[in-house]
Every structure is written in C-alpha cells, then in structure tokens.
Amino acid sequence: MLKTLDGALALLTRFTLREPTWGVRELAKETGTHHAVVHRVLATFAANGFLTQDSAGRYSLGMRLFELGQVAHRTFAPSDVVQPALDALAHESGETVFLSFIDGAEGVCTDMAQSRQQLRFSIELGQRFGLVAGAHAKAILAFQTDAVRAAVYREAGLLDTADIEARLATVRADGFSHTSEEAAATVGGLALPLWSRDRTRVIGSLAIAGPAQRLEGEAIPRLLDEMKKARDVIEPVVGLTR
C-alpha cells in the first residue's frame, strides 16, 4: 500500500510551474509507468479535488491542493507578519525581496515583494531552484550538514566541490551571502540565513536581488542592516518549532 502511495505522490509531483498540465499517456511515458496505472491515479486525484481535467483530457492541479497550500503557507510563514516586513524591506532597499525555504535538495520561493524600479529582478512564487548558485541558495546551503550538502552536490552533478565549499565557509564566517552574476547575468544578490524557531538549523533565506551594480560596495552594509531588521521580525514566526 505504501509503495502504491509513493508512486501516486511521485506522479503528483510532476505537476510543476514549468509543466503544470499532463495528459495520461504523456505522463506515463515521462515516468515509465503503465498508462493504465497513471489513468487510475490521476482519475482518483481528480475525483477528490486534487486535480482537474479539461475538455482535452489533460490534468492540472485542483483547488483542494490550493486550499491545503494556503493552510501550509499560513502555518509556515504567516502572511500578516511576513508580507509587511518584506514590503518594508523592498521599499527601503528599492529591490526585489523574497523568502525561500529548503525542500530536499532544492529551495522554494514562498513569499516576495517586488521592486518598483523599472530594471529589477523577477522570481515567481512557488519557483524551485538549485542550492549551488545565487546568494539566496548559498545562504541556505552553507549552514546544512555535510550529508545534506553532499546530497545537493550529487543532485547538481558537482564532482569537484572544493571551490563551492570554500565559498560556503566564507558565508558561514560572514553570516551572509553575496553574489554577483552567479545565478543570472547582470544580477546580484544578498541573502541572510533564516533559522528555525528553536535555533537548531537553517531552514531558508531572506534575499534581495537586483542589477549587480546596485548591490555592490557601500550599498552592502546599508542593505544588510535593513535585512537584519526584517529578519528579526520574520524569523520568530516562520517554520516549525521542531
């Protein structure tokens, strides 16, 4: 039974921002699962509101998952506290601000406040990203255990990890991460780690991203001061106590 459940959930996780809809045979081919099995699983999810099916027979995520997502979000990062803090930081910094949390070998953007400037960095809510590139990623990865970092490197296909390990050591020593044109051309980033409520582990990051030239030199200490104020508000209410 658990094996069946694992298989069903594996199919459900194929619905992503990049690939939000699937046909039965298409998903069967992608996953190597018999199409009859895929049909039964998707139909069951649809019958319970977790998926919807359009007139062409393609499936997409349903409102039941949206409802559960709202519950999870309010539990993990209550918007009445988090969003005003992000909005204030975006206003003070003039840049896009976003909150991310670790999920396995990846990070997920859960909350954001957009810059009002014409030239700005964009990230989508729910967007997943690898943990080896970008200030927002490194602020998370630097504080993970050796085993977690090794798993992330395997997922990213990194064989020589000496350089990134040295960079992460600097992040741990500094207490923040700064990158320039690492995750994307012309984009700079600045990020602080977010600790769990019991202070035992880093569960995410608070990041600012924008044109690299605006996140250099004298701007860094000023931005870090503003980010630390925002983190002091956000950190006590995000994540789980255990």
PDB file of C-alpha atoms in Angstrom:
ATOM      1  CA  MET A   1       0.000   0.000   0.000  1.00  0.00           C
ATOM      2  CA  LEU A   2       2.791   2.433   0.904  1.00  0.00           C
ATOM      3  CA  LYS A   3       4.544   1.622  -2.364  1.00  0.00           C
ATOM      4  CA  THR A   4       1.342   2.461  -4.241  1.00  0.00           C
ATOM      5  CA  LEU A   5       1.023   5.711  -2.326  1.00  0.00           C
ATOM      6  CA  ASP A   6       4.651   6.592  -3.064  1.00  0.00           C
ATOM      7  CA  GLY A   7       4.031   6.007  -6.759  1.00  0.00           C
ATOM      8  CA  ALA A   8       0.885   8.121  -6.767  1.00  0.00           C
ATOM      9  CA  LEU A   9       2.591  11.011  -4.999  1.00  0.00           C
ATOM     10  CA  ALA A  10       5.542  10.769  -7.398  1.00  0.00           C
ATOM     11  CA  LEU A  11       3.113  11.327 -10.261  1.00  0.00           C
ATOM     12  CA  LEU A  12       1.539  14.278  -8.473  1.00  0.00           C
ATOM     13  CA  THR A  13       4.924  15.970  -8.006  1.00  0.00           C
ATOM     14  CA  ARG A  14       5.352  16.050 -11.783  1.00  0.00           C
ATOM     15  CA  PHE A  15       2.916  18.967 -11.857  1.00  0.00           C
ATOM     16  CA  THR A  16       5.214  21.995 -11.618  1.00  0.00           C
ATOM     17  CA  LEU A  17       5.371  25.629 -12.705  1.00  0.00           C
ATOM     18  CA  ARG A  18       7.313  24.542 -15.783  1.00  0.00           C
ATOM     19  CA  GLU A  19       4.974  21.650 -16.576  1.00  0.00           C
ATOM     20  CA  PRO A  20       1.598  22.431 -14.975  1.00  0.00           C
ATOM     21  CA  THR A  21      -0.522  20.142 -17.163  1.00  0.00           C
ATOM     22  CA  TRP A  22      -0.180  16.499 -18.247  1.00  0.00           C
ATOM     23  CA  GLY A  23      -2.027  14.017 -20.391  1.00  0.00           C
ATOM     24  CA  VAL A  24      -2.207  10.398 -19.224  1.00  0.00           C
ATOM     25  CA  ARG A  25      -0.043   8.864 -21.944  1.00  0.00           C
ATOM     26  CA  GLU A  26       2.385  11.779 -21.836  1.00  0.00           C
ATOM     27  CA  LEU A  27       2.917  11.371 -18.096  1.00  0.00           C
ATOM     28  CA  ALA A  28       3.114   7.594 -18.424  1.00  0.00           C
ATOM     29  CA  LYS A  29       5.896   7.923 -20.994  1.00  0.00           C
ATOM     30  CA  GLU A  30       7.743  10.527 -18.931  1.00  0.00           C
ATOM     31  CA  THR A  31       7.694   8.422 -15.763  1.00  0.00           C
ATOM     32  CA  GLY A  32       7.928   4.946 -17.253  1.00  0.00           C
ATOM     33  CA  THR A  33       4.639   3.977 -15.595  1.00  0.00           C
ATOM     34  CA  HIS A  34       1.978   1.943 -17.363  1.00  0.00           C
ATOM     35  CA  HIS A  35      -0.659   4.280 -18.776  1.00  0.00           C
ATOM     36  CA  ALA A  36      -3.492   2.328 -17.093  1.00  0.00           C
ATOM     37  CA  VAL A  37      -1.880   2.928 -13.704  1.00  0.00           C
ATOM     38  CA  VAL A  38      -1.383   6.621 -14.453  1.00  0.00           C
ATOM     39  CA  HIS A  39      -5.022   6.878 -15.574  1.00  0.00           C
ATOM     40  CA  ARG A  40      -6.314   5.345 -12.332  1.00  0.00           C
ATOM     41  CA  VAL A  41      -4.108   7.528 -10.160  1.00  0.00           C
ATOM     42  CA  LEU A  42      -4.955  10.796 -11.916  1.00  0.00           C
ATOM     43  CA  ALA A  43      -8.656   9.957 -12.017  1.00  0.00           C
ATOM     44  CA  THR A  44      -8.599   9.245  -8.266  1.00  0.00           C
ATOM     45  CA  PHE A  45      -6.855  12.530  -7.533  1.00  0.00           C
ATOM     46  CA  ALA A  46      -9.392  14.341  -9.730  1.00  0.00           C
ATOM     47  CA  ALA A  47     -12.334  12.668  -8.000  1.00  0.00           C
ATOM     48  CA  ASN A  48     -11.036  14.036  -4.696  1.00  0.00           C
ATOM     49  CA  GLY A  49     -10.399  17.548  -5.950  1.00  0.00           C
ATOM     50  CA  PHE A  50      -6.607  17.362  -6.043  1.00  0.00           C
ATOM     51  CA  LEU A  51      -6.563  17.529  -9.856  1.00  0.00           C
ATOM     52  CA  THR A  52      -8.896  18.862 -12.514  1.00  0.00           C
ATOM     53  CA  GLN A  53      -9.357  17.577 -16.071  1.00  0.00           C
ATOM     54  CA  ASP A  54     -10.040  19.829 -19.053  1.00  0.00           C
ATOM     55  CA  SER A  55     -12.082  19.072 -22.173  1.00  0.00           C
ATOM     56  CA  ALA A  56      -8.966  17.769 -23.930  1.00  0.00           C
ATOM     57  CA  GLY A  57      -8.387  15.236 -21.165  1.00  0.00           C
ATOM     58  CA  ARG A  58      -5.337  16.963 -19.695  1.00  0.00           C
ATOM     59  CA  TYR A  59      -4.923  17.237 -15.940  1.00  0.00           C
ATOM     60  CA  SER A  60      -3.800  20.159 -13.795  1.00  0.00           C
ATOM     61  CA  LEU A  61      -3.686  20.848 -10.070  1.00  0.00           C
ATOM     62  CA  GLY A  62      -7.051  21.303  -8.372  1.00  0.00           C
ATOM     63  CA  MET A  63      -8.455  23.661  -5.773  1.00  0.00           C
ATOM     64  CA  ARG A  64      -8.079  21.139  -2.959  1.00  0.00           C
ATOM     65  CA  LEU A  65      -4.311  21.423  -3.285  1.00  0.00           C
ATOM     66  CA  PHE A  66      -4.629  25.203  -3.359  1.00  0.00           C
ATOM     67  CA  GLU A  67      -6.587  25.067  -0.102  1.00  0.00           C
ATOM     68  CA  LEU A  68      -4.001  22.820   1.527  1.00  0.00           C
ATOM     69  CA  GLY A  69      -1.260  25.078   0.218  1.00  0.00           C
ATOM     70  CA  GLN A  70      -2.867  28.063   1.904  1.00  0.00           C
ATOM     71  CA  VAL A  71      -3.015  26.169   5.196  1.00  0.00           C
ATOM     72  CA  ALA A  72       0.637  25.160   4.875  1.00  0.00           C
ATOM     73  CA  HIS A  73       1.682  28.680   3.945  1.00  0.00           C
ATOM     74  CA  ARG A  74      -0.128  30.320   6.848  1.00  0.00           C
ATOM     75  CA  THR A  75       1.330  27.762   9.218  1.00  0.00           C
ATOM     76  CA  PHE A  76       4.863  28.041   7.900  1.00  0.00           C
ATOM     77  CA  ALA A  77       5.060  31.759   7.054  1.00  0.00           C
ATOM     78  CA  PRO A  78       2.068  33.761   8.346  1.00  0.00           C
ATOM     79  CA  SER A  79       1.456  36.471   5.772  1.00  0.00           C
ATOM     80  CA  ASP A  80       0.111  39.035   8.244  1.00  0.00           C
ATOM     81  CA  VAL A  81       3.628  39.271   9.718  1.00  0.00           C
ATOM     82  CA  VAL A  82       5.847  38.250   6.800  1.00  0.00           C
ATOM     83  CA  GLN A  83       4.385  40.323   3.958  1.00  0.00           C
ATOM     84  CA  PRO A  84       4.534  43.735   5.694  1.00  0.00           C
ATOM     85  CA  ALA A  85       8.165  43.063   6.624  1.00  0.00           C
ATOM     86  CA  LEU A  86       9.006  42.135   3.023  1.00  0.00           C
ATOM     87  CA  ASP A  87       7.136  45.154   1.673  1.00  0.00           C
ATOM     88  CA  ALA A  88       9.017  47.478   4.033  1.00  0.00           C
ATOM     89  CA  LEU A  89      12.358  45.944   3.047  1.00  0.00           C
ATOM     90  CA  ALA A  90      11.547  46.259  -0.668  1.00  0.00           C
ATOM     91  CA  HIS A  91      10.642  49.909  -0.103  1.00  0.00           C
ATOM     92  CA  GLU A  92      13.831  50.656   1.851  1.00  0.00           C
ATOM     93  CA  SER A  93      16.153  48.745  -0.483  1.00  0.00           C
ATOM     94  CA  GLY A  94      14.446  49.558  -3.767  1.00  0.00           C
ATOM     95  CA  GLU A  95      14.993  45.940  -4.849  1.00  0.00           C
ATOM     96  CA  THR A  96      13.006  42.727  -5.128  1.00  0.00           C
ATOM     97  CA  VAL A  97      12.869  40.870  -1.809  1.00  0.00           C
ATOM     98  CA  PHE A  98      11.960  37.224  -1.382  1.00  0.00           C
ATOM     99  CA  LEU A  99      11.734  34.470   1.171  1.00  0.00           C
ATOM    100  CA  SER A 100      12.764  30.892   0.380  1.00  0.00           C
ATOM    101  CA  PHE A 101      12.799  27.594   2.247  1.00  0.00           C
ATOM    102  CA  ILE A 102      14.764  24.403   1.753  1.00  0.00           C
ATOM    103  CA  ASP A 103      12.876  21.395   0.444  1.00  0.00           C
ATOM    104  CA  GLY A 104      15.054  18.339  -0.054  1.00  0.00           C
ATOM    105  CA  ALA A 105      17.921  19.246  -2.387  1.00  0.00           C
ATOM    106  CA  GLU A 106      16.171  22.412  -3.624  1.00  0.00           C
ATOM    107  CA  GLY A 107      14.834  25.710  -2.400  1.00  0.00           C
ATOM    108  CA  VAL A 108      11.329  27.101  -2.943  1.00  0.00           C
ATOM    109  CA  CYS A 109      10.339  30.771  -3.134  1.00  0.00           C
ATOM    110  CA  THR A 110       7.302  31.220  -0.871  1.00  0.00           C
ATOM    111  CA  ASP A 111       6.898  34.981  -0.386  1.00  0.00           C
ATOM    112  CA  MET A 112       8.078  38.101  -2.171  1.00  0.00           C
ATOM    113  CA  ALA A 113       7.806  41.858  -2.599  1.00  0.00           C
ATOM    114  CA  GLN A 114       8.638  43.315  -5.995  1.00  0.00           C
ATOM    115  CA  SER A 115      10.931  46.254  -6.623  1.00  0.00           C
ATOM    116  CA  ARG A 116       9.198  49.313  -8.068  1.00  0.00           C
ATOM    117  CA  GLN A 117      12.186  50.123 -10.232  1.00  0.00           C
ATOM    118  CA  GLN A 118      11.927  49.589 -13.987  1.00  0.00           C
ATOM    119  CA  LEU A 119      15.062  47.428 -14.062  1.00  0.00           C
ATOM    120  CA  ARG A 120      14.503  44.698 -11.494  1.00  0.00           C
ATOM    121  CA  PHE A 121      14.924  41.012 -10.721  1.00  0.00           C
ATOM    122  CA  SER A 122      11.918  38.716 -11.072  1.00  0.00           C
ATOM    123  CA  ILE A 123      11.172  35.408  -9.406  1.00  0.00           C
ATOM    124  CA  GLU A 124       7.858  33.545  -9.250  1.00  0.00           C
ATOM    125  CA  LEU A 125       6.113  32.388  -6.117  1.00  0.00           C
ATOM    126  CA  GLY A 126       6.473  28.629  -5.896  1.00  0.00           C
ATOM    127  CA  GLN A 127       9.557  28.645  -8.111  1.00  0.00           C
ATOM    128  CA  ARG A 128      12.060  25.953  -7.194  1.00  0.00           C
ATOM    129  CA  PHE A 129      15.801  26.417  -7.551  1.00  0.00           C
ATOM    130  CA  GLY A 130      19.023  24.512  -7.024  1.00  0.00           C
ATOM    131  CA  LEU A 131      21.081  25.324  -3.946  1.00  0.00           C
ATOM    132  CA  VAL A 132      24.502  25.723  -5.554  1.00  0.00           C
ATOM    133  CA  ALA A 133      24.152  29.122  -7.263  1.00  0.00           C
ATOM    134  CA  GLY A 134      22.919  32.503  -6.096  1.00  0.00           C
ATOM    135  CA  ALA A 135      23.062  34.322  -2.774  1.00  0.00           C
ATOM    136  CA  HIS A 136      19.602  33.062  -1.762  1.00  0.00           C
ATOM    137  CA  ALA A 137      20.728  29.466  -2.328  1.00  0.00           C
ATOM    138  CA  LYS A 138      24.145  29.709  -0.705  1.00  0.00           C
ATOM    139  CA  ALA A 139      22.734  31.354   2.429  1.00  0.00           C
ATOM    140  CA  ILE A 140      20.751  28.137   2.907  1.00  0.00           C
ATOM    141  CA  LEU A 141      23.299  25.557   1.765  1.00  0.00           C
ATOM    142  CA  ALA A 142      26.203  26.953   3.790  1.00  0.00           C
ATOM    143  CA  PHE A 143      24.550  26.000   7.074  1.00  0.00           C
ATOM    144  CA  GLN A 144      23.391  22.486   6.158  1.00  0.00           C
ATOM    145  CA  THR A 145      25.054  19.330   7.400  1.00  0.00           C
ATOM    146  CA  ASP A 146      27.807  17.591   5.443  1.00  0.00           C
ATOM    147  CA  ALA A 147      25.310  14.918   4.409  1.00  0.00           C
ATOM    148  CA  VAL A 148      22.786  17.423   3.067  1.00  0.00           C
ATOM    149  CA  ARG A 149      25.444  19.353   1.160  1.00  0.00           C
ATOM    150  CA  ALA A 150      26.742  16.112  -0.345  1.00  0.00           C
ATOM    151  CA  ALA A 151      23.231  15.208  -1.490  1.00  0.00           C
ATOM    152  CA  VAL A 152      22.810  18.648  -3.081  1.00  0.00           C
ATOM    153  CA  TYR A 153      26.122  18.272  -4.916  1.00  0.00           C
ATOM    154  CA  ARG A 154      25.088  14.873  -6.235  1.00  0.00           C
ATOM    155  CA  GLU A 155      21.763  16.279  -7.415  1.00  0.00           C
ATOM    156  CA  ALA A 156      23.590  19.121  -9.194  1.00  0.00           C
ATOM    157  CA  GLY A 157      26.175  16.768 -10.705  1.00  0.00           C
ATOM    158  CA  LEU A 158      29.073  18.525  -8.963  1.00  0.00           C
ATOM    159  CA  LEU A 159      32.158  16.324  -8.732  1.00  0.00           C
ATOM    160  CA  ASP A 160      34.753  18.898  -7.676  1.00  0.00           C
ATOM    161  CA  THR A 161      33.309  20.663  -4.633  1.00  0.00           C
ATOM    162  CA  ALA A 162      36.432  22.383  -3.303  1.00  0.00           C
ATOM    163  CA  ASP A 163      35.524  25.799  -4.724  1.00  0.00           C
ATOM    164  CA  ILE A 164      31.931  25.863  -3.522  1.00  0.00           C
ATOM    165  CA  GLU A 165      32.926  24.517  -0.108  1.00  0.00           C
ATOM    166  CA  ALA A 166      35.387  27.405   0.246  1.00  0.00           C
ATOM    167  CA  ARG A 167      32.683  29.881  -0.743  1.00  0.00           C
ATOM    168  CA  LEU A 168      30.242  28.383   1.742  1.00  0.00           C
ATOM    169  CA  ALA A 169      32.855  28.602   4.508  1.00  0.00           C
ATOM    170  CA  THR A 170      33.044  32.340   3.802  1.00  0.00           C
ATOM    171  CA  VAL A 171      29.259  32.598   4.023  1.00  0.00           C
ATOM    172  CA  ARG A 172      29.296  30.862   7.413  1.00  0.00           C
ATOM    173  CA  ALA A 173      32.056  33.164   8.665  1.00  0.00           C
ATOM    174  CA  ASP A 174      30.374  36.335   7.384  1.00  0.00           C
ATOM    175  CA  GLY A 175      26.843  35.326   8.324  1.00  0.00           C
ATOM    176  CA  PHE A 176      25.508  36.380   4.922  1.00  0.00           C
ATOM    177  CA  SER A 177      25.888  35.558   1.241  1.00  0.00           C
ATOM    178  CA  HIS A 178      26.699  37.971  -1.575  1.00  0.00           C
ATOM    179  CA  THR A 179      26.952  37.036  -5.236  1.00  0.00           C
ATOM    180  CA  SER A 180      27.331  38.929  -8.478  1.00  0.00           C
ATOM    181  CA  GLU A 181      26.195  37.497 -11.831  1.00  0.00           C
ATOM    182  CA  GLU A 182      26.348  33.971 -10.451  1.00  0.00           C
ATOM    183  CA  ALA A 183      22.799  32.678 -10.900  1.00  0.00           C
ATOM    184  CA  ALA A 184      21.980  35.013 -13.818  1.00  0.00           C
ATOM    185  CA  ALA A 185      23.819  37.539 -15.966  1.00  0.00           C
ATOM    186  CA  THR A 186      23.771  41.141 -14.647  1.00  0.00           C
ATOM    187  CA  VAL A 187      22.010  40.025 -11.435  1.00  0.00           C
ATOM    188  CA  GLY A 188      23.446  40.450  -7.955  1.00  0.00           C
ATOM    189  CA  GLY A 189      22.142  39.002  -4.722  1.00  0.00           C
ATOM    190  CA  LEU A 190      22.426  39.456  -0.995  1.00  0.00           C
ATOM    191  CA  ALA A 191      20.947  36.973   1.473  1.00  0.00           C
ATOM    192  CA  LEU A 192      20.721  36.121   5.148  1.00  0.00           C
ATOM    193  CA  PRO A 193      20.049  32.629   6.545  1.00  0.00           C
ATOM    194  CA  LEU A 194      16.746  32.034   8.321  1.00  0.00           C
ATOM    195  CA  TRP A 195      16.961  29.858  11.412  1.00  0.00           C
ATOM    196  CA  SER A 196      14.268  27.577  12.786  1.00  0.00           C
ATOM    197  CA  ARG A 197      12.394  28.820  15.837  1.00  0.00           C
ATOM    198  CA  ASP A 198      14.400  26.518  18.101  1.00  0.00           C
ATOM    199  CA  ARG A 199      17.634  27.856  16.522  1.00  0.00           C
ATOM    200  CA  THR A 200      18.909  24.381  15.663  1.00  0.00           C
ATOM    201  CA  ARG A 201      19.053  24.622  11.865  1.00  0.00           C
ATOM    202  CA  VAL A 202      18.807  26.956   8.891  1.00  0.00           C
ATOM    203  CA  ILE A 203      15.523  26.403   7.082  1.00  0.00           C
ATOM    204  CA  GLY A 204      15.599  29.149   4.482  1.00  0.00           C
ATOM    205  CA  SER A 205      16.869  32.559   3.463  1.00  0.00           C
ATOM    206  CA  LEU A 206      15.802  36.177   3.171  1.00  0.00           C
ATOM    207  CA  ALA A 207      17.215  37.648  -0.023  1.00  0.00           C
ATOM    208  CA  ILE A 208      17.472  40.825  -2.045  1.00  0.00           C
ATOM    209  CA  ALA A 209      18.176  40.611  -5.772  1.00  0.00           C
ATOM    210  CA  GLY A 210      18.598  43.202  -8.477  1.00  0.00           C
ATOM    211  CA  PRO A 211      21.041  44.622 -11.015  1.00  0.00           C
ATOM    212  CA  ALA A 212      24.554  43.722  -9.850  1.00  0.00           C
ATOM    213  CA  GLN A 213      25.790  47.329  -9.948  1.00  0.00           C
ATOM    214  CA  ARG A 214      23.202  48.320  -7.333  1.00  0.00           C
ATOM    215  CA  LEU A 215      24.305  45.575  -4.931  1.00  0.00           C
ATOM    216  CA  GLU A 216      27.985  46.361  -4.601  1.00  0.00           C
ATOM    217  CA  GLY A 217      30.402  48.304  -2.396  1.00  0.00           C
ATOM    218  CA  GLU A 218      28.902  50.739   0.090  1.00  0.00           C
ATOM    219  CA  ALA A 219      25.383  49.511  -0.617  1.00  0.00           C
ATOM    220  CA  ILE A 220      26.063  46.139   1.031  1.00  0.00           C
ATOM    221  CA  PRO A 221      26.365  47.184   4.717  1.00  0.00           C
ATOM    222  CA  ARG A 222      23.357  49.508   4.369  1.00  0.00           C
ATOM    223  CA  LEU A 223      21.242  46.759   2.830  1.00  0.00           C
ATOM    224  CA  LEU A 224      22.385  44.206   5.398  1.00  0.00           C
ATOM    225  CA  ASP A 225      21.266  46.486   8.225  1.00  0.00           C
ATOM    226  CA  GLU A 226      17.787  46.739   6.678  1.00  0.00           C
ATOM    227  CA  MET A 227      17.672  42.998   6.014  1.00  0.00           C
ATOM    228  CA  LYS A 228      18.581  42.158   9.613  1.00  0.00           C
ATOM    229  CA  LYS A 229      15.717  44.343  10.845  1.00  0.00           C
ATOM    230  CA  ALA A 230      13.326  42.458   8.571  1.00  0.00           C
ATOM    231  CA  ARG A 231      14.743  39.105   9.628  1.00  0.00           C
ATOM    232  CA  ASP A 232      14.238  39.982  13.296  1.00  0.00           C
ATOM    233  CA  VAL A 233      10.522  40.358  12.521  1.00  0.00           C
ATOM    234  CA  ILE A 234      10.187  37.336  10.225  1.00  0.00           C
ATOM    235  CA  GLU A 235      12.361  34.701  11.876  1.00  0.00           C
ATOM    236  CA  PRO A 236      10.339  34.245  15.087  1.00  0.00           C
ATOM    237  CA  VAL A 237       7.163  33.335  13.162  1.00  0.00           C
ATOM    238  CA  VAL A 238       8.372  31.195  10.237  1.00  0.00           C
ATOM    239  CA  GLY A 239       8.991  27.491  10.083  1.00  0.00           C
ATOM    240  CA  LEU A 240       8.197  24.892  12.692  1.00  0.00           C
ATOM    241  CA  THR A 241       9.396  24.728  16.253  1.00  0.00           C
ATOM    242  CA  ARG A 242      10.715  21.177  15.781  1.00  0.00           C
TER     243      ARG A 242
END
